[in-house]
C-alpha positions as a Markdown table, in Angstrom:
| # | Residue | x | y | z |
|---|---|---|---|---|
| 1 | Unk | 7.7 | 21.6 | -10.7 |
| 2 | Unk | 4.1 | 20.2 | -8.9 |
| 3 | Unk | 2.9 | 17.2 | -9.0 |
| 4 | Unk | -0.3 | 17.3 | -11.1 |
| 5 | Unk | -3.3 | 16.6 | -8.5 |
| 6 | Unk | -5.0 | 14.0 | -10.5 |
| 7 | Unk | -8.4 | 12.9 | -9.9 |
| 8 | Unk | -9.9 | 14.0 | -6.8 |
| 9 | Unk | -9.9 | 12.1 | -3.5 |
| 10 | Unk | -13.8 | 12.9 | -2.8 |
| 11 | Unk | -13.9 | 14.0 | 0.9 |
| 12 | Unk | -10.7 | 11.7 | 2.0 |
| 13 | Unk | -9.4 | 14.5 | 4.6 |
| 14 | Unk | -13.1 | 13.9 | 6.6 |
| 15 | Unk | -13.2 | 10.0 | 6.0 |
| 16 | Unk | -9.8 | 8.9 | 6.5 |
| 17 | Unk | -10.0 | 5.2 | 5.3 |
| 18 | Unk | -8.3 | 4.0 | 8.2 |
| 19 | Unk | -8.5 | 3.8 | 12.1 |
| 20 | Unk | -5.6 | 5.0 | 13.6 |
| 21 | Unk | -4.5 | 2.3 | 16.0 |
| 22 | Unk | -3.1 | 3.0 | 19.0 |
| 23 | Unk | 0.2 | 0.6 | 20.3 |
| 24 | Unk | 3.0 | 0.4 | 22.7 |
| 25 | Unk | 6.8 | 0.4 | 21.5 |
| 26 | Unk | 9.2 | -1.4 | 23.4 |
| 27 | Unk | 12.4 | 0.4 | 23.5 |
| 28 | Unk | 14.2 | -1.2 | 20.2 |
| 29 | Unk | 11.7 | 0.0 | 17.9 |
| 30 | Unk | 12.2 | 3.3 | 19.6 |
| 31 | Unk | 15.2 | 3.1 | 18.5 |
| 32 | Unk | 15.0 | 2.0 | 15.0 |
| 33 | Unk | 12.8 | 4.7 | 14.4 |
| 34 | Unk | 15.6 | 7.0 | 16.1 |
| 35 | Unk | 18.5 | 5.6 | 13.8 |
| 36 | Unk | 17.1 | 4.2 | 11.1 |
| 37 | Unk | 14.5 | 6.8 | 9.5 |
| 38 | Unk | 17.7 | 9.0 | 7.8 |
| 39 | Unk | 18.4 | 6.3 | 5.8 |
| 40 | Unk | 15.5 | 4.8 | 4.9 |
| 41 | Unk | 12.6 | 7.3 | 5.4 |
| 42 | Unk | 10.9 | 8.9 | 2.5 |
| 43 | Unk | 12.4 | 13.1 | 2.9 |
| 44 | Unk | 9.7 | 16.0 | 3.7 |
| 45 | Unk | 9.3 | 18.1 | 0.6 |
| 46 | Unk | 6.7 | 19.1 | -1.9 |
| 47 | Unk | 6.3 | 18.3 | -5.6 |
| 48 | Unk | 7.1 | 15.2 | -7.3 |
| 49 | Unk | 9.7 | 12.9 | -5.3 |
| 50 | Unk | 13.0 | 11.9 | -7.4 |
| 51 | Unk | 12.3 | 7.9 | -7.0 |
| 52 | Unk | 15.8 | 7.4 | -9.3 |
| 53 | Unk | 17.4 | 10.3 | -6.4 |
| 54 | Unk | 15.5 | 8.5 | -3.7 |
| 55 | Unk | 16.6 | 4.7 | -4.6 |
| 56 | Unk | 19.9 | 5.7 | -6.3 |
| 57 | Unk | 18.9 | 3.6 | -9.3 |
| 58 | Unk | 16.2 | 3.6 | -12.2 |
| 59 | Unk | 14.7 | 0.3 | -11.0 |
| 60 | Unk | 10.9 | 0.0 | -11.4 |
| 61 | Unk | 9.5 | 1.4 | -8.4 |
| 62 | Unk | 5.9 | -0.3 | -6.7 |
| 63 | Unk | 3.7 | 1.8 | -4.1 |
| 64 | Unk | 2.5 | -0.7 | -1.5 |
| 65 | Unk | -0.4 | 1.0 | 0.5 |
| 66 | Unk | -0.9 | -0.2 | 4.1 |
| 67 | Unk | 1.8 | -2.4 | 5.4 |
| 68 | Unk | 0.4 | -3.6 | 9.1 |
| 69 | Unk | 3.6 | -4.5 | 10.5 |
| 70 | Unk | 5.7 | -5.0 | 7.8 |
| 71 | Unk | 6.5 | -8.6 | 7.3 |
| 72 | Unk | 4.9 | -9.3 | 4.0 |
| 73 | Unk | 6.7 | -5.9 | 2.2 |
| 74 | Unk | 10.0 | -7.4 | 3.6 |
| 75 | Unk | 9.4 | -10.8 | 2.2 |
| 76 | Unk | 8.5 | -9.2 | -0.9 |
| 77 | Unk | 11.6 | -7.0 | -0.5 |
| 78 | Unk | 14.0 | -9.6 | 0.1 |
| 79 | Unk | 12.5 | -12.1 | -2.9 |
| 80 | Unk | 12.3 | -9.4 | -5.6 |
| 81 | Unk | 15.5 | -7.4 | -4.9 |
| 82 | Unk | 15.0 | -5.7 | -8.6 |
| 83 | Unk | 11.9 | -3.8 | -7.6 |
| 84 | Unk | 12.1 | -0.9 | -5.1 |
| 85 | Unk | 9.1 | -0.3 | -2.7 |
| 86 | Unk | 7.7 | 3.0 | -1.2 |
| 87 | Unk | 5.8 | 1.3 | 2.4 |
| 88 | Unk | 3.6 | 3.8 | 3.6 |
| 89 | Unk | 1.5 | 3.1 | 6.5 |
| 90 | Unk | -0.4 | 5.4 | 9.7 |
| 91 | Unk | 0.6 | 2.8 | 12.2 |
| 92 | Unk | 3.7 | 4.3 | 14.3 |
| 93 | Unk | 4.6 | 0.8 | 15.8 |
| 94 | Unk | 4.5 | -0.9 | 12.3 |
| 95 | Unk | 6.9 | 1.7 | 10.9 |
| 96 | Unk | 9.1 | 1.2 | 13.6 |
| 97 | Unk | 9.1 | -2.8 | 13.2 |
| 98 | Unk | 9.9 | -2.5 | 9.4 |
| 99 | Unk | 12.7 | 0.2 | 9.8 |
| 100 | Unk | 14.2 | -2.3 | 12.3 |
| 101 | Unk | 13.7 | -5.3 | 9.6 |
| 102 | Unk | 15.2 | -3.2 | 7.0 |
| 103 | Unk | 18.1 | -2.2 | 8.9 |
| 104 | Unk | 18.3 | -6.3 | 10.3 |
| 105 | Unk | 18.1 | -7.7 | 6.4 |
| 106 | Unk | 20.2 | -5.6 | 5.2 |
| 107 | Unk | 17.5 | -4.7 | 2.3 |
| 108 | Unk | 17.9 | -1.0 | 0.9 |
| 109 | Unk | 15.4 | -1.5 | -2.1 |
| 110 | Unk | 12.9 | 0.0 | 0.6 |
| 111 | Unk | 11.5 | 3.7 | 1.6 |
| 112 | Unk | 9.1 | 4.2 | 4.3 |
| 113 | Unk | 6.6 | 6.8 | 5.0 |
| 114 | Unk | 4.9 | 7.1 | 8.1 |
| 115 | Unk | 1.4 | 8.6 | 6.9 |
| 116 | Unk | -1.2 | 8.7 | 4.6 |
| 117 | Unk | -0.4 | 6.7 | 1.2 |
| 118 | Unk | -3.0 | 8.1 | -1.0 |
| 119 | Unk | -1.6 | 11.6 | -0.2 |
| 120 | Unk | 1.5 | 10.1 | -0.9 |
| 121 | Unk | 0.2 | 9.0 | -4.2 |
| 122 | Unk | -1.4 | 12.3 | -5.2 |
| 123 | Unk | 0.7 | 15.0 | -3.6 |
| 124 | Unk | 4.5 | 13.4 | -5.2 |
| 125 | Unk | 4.1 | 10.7 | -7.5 |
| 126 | Unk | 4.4 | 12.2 | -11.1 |
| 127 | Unk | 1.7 | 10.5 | -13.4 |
| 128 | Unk | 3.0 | 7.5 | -15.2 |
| 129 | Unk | 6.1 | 6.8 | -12.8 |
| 130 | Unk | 4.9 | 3.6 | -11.1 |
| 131 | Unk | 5.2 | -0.1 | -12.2 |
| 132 | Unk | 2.8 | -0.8 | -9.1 |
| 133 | Unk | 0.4 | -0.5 | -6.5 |
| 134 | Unk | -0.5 | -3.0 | -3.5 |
| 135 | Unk | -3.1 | -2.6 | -1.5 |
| 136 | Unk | -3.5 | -5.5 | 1.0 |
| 137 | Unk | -6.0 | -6.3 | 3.0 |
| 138 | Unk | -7.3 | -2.3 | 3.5 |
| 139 | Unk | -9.9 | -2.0 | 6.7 |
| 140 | Unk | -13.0 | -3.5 | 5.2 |
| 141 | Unk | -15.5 | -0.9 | 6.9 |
| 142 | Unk | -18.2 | -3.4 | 6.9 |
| 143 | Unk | -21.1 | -1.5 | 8.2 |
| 144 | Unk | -23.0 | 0.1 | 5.7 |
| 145 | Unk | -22.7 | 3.3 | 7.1 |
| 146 | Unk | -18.9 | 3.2 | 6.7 |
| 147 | Unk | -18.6 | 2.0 | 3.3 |
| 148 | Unk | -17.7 | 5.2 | 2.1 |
| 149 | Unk | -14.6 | 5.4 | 4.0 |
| 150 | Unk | -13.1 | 2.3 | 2.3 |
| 151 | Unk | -10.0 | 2.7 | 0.1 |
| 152 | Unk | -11.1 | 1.1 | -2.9 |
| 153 | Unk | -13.4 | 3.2 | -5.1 |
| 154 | Unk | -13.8 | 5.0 | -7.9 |
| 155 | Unk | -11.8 | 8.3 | -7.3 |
| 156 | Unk | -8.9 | 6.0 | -6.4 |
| 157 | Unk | -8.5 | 3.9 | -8.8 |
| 158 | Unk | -9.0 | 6.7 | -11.4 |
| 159 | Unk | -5.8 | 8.5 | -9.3 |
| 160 | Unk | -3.9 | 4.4 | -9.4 |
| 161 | Unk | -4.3 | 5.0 | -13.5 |
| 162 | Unk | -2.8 | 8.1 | -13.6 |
| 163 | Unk | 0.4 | 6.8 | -11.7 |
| 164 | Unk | 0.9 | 3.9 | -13.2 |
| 165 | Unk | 3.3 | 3.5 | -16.1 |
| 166 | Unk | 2.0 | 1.7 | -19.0 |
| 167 | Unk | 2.2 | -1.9 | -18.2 |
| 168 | Unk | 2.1 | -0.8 | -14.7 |
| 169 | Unk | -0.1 | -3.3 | -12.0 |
| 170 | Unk | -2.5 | -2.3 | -9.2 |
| 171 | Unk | -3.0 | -5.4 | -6.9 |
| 172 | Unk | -5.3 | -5.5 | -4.2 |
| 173 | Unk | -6.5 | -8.2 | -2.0 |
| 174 | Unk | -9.3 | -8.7 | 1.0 |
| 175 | Unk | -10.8 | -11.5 | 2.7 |
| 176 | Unk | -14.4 | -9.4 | 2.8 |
| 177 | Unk | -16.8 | -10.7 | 0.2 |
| 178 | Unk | -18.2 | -7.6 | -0.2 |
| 179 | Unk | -15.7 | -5.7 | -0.3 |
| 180 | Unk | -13.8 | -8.1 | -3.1 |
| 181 | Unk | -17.0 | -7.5 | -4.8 |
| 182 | Unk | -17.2 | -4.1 | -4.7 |
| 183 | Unk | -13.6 | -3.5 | -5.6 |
| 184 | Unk | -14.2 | -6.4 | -8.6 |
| 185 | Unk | -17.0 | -3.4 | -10.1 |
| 186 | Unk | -15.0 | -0.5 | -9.4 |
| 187 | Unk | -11.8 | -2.1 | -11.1 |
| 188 | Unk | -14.0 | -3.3 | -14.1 |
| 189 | Unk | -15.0 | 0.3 | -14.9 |
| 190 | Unk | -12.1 | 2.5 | -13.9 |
| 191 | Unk | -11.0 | 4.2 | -17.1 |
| 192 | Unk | -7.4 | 3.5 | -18.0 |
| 193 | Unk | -7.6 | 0.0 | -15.9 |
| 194 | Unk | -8.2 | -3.4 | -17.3 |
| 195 | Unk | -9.3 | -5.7 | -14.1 |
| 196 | Unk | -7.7 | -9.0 | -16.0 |
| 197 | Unk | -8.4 | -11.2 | -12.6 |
| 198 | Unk | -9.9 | -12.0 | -9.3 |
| 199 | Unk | -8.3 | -15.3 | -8.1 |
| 200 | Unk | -6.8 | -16.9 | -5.1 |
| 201 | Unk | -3.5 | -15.6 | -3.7 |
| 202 | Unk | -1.0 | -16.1 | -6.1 |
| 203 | Unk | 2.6 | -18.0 | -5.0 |
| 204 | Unk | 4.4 | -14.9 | -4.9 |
| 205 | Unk | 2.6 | -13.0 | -2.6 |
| 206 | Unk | 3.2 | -14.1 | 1.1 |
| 207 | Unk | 0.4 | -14.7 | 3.5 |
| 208 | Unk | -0.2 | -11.8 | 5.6 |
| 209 | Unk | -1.4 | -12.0 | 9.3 |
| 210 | Unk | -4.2 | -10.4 | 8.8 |
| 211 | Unk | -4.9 | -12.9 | 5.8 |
| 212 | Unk | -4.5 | -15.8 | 8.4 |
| 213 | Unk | -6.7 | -14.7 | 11.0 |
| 214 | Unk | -9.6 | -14.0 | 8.1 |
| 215 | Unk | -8.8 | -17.7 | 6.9 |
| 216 | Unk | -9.3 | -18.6 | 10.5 |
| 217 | Unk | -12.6 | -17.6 | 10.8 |
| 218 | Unk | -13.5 | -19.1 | 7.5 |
| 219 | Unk | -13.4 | -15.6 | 5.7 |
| 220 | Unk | -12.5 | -16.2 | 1.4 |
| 221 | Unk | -9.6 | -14.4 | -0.3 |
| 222 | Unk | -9.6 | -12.5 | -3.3 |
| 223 | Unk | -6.7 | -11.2 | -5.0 |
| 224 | Unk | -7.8 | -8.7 | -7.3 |
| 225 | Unk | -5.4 | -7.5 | -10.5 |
| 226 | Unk | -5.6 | -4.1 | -12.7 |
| 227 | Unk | -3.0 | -3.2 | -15.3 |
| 228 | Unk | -2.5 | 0.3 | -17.0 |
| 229 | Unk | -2.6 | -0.8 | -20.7 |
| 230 | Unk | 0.6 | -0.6 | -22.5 |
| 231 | Unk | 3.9 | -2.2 | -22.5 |
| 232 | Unk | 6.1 | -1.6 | -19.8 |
| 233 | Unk | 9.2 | 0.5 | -20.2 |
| 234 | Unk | 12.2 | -1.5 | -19.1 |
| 235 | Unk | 13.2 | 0.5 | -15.8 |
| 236 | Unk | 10.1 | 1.9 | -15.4 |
């Protein structure tokens, strides 16, 4: 069985919305990614991924989008053992650090994949499968020019409400005005979203380093919140 395509991702595979960043491993995150990705690397396949086969349990399951290095999605990890998290991030040297973490912590409610997470999200999640979606801190793209590569717009969030259970929560946060307020107006009209706030970080979300650099140079935070309407299925 396919995984429905969902709404499309207008022109995503000529303006990737990130910039691949280039980084040196040292040789124990060569390593981790050596001995670690069997066990906790999302498999190669087609079609819609078996999250209960993949986690070995039922548990709600959350998408988090861009992870940078991966200390805030093990913090998260580790606090909320109940949810399970597919990490997918581009950067080689960020996968690396959070397979080591992982395997360090001892956390197993964590699947990586090194690559593109709105493929990810359209290729083989099955609509209505998600309880979440966290995209934090996404490359602003501040010149004008480049807006259209940012993550956040319409076709996105239209492909979020598709995934998303009932109940289910896209969460998004920047420290680019702009970009908070252009994600505020996409969220606002994306059928089958409700944008219920825009706020300051909220206690359970742990500051990010790219969150404390912005801060640093006076930059404001936004969290922004969608939910699917509905209730939530336990073990969604």
């Amino acid at each position: 069985m396919s995984t429905p395509p969902g709404p499309p991702l207008a022109d995503w595979a000529t303006r990737p919305s990130y910039k691949l960043r280039r980084g040196r491993m040292g040789a124990t995150r060569r390593q981790a990614l050596q001995e670690h990705a069997a066990r906790f690397a999302v498999p190669d396949g087609e079609g819609p991924l078996d999250l209960r086969a993949l986690f070995g349990t039922d548990a709600p399951v959350v998408l988090e989008i861009g992870f940078g290095m991966g200390a805030t999605t093990l913090q998260m990890a580790e606090a909320d053992p109940g949810t399970c998290v597919l990490a997918a991030d581009v950067h080689t040297p960020g996968v690396a650090a959070l397979l080591l973490g992982l395997d360090r912590r001892g956390l197993g409610n964590v699947r990586v994949l090194e690559g593109d997470g709105r493929l990810l999200l359209q290729q083989r999640i099955a609509p209505a499968s998600l309880a979440g979606v966290r995209v934090y801190f996404p490359d602003p793209w501040p010149k004008p020019r480049h807006h259209k590569r940012r993550l956040v717009d319409a076709a996105f969030a239209a492909l979020v409400a598709d995934r998303l259970a009932p109940g289910g929560v896209l969460h998004c946060a920047t420290d680019w005005e702009p970009y908070a307020q252009q994600m505020a107006g996409v969220l606002a009209a994306a059928p089958g979203l409700v944008l219920e706030e825009a706020r300051e970080r909220p206690d359970w979300r742990p500051l990010t380093r790219f969150e404390v650099r912005g801060l640093e140079r006076g930059h404001v935070v936004t969290d922004l919140i969608a939910r699917r309407p509905g209730t939530a299925v336990a073990g969604g």
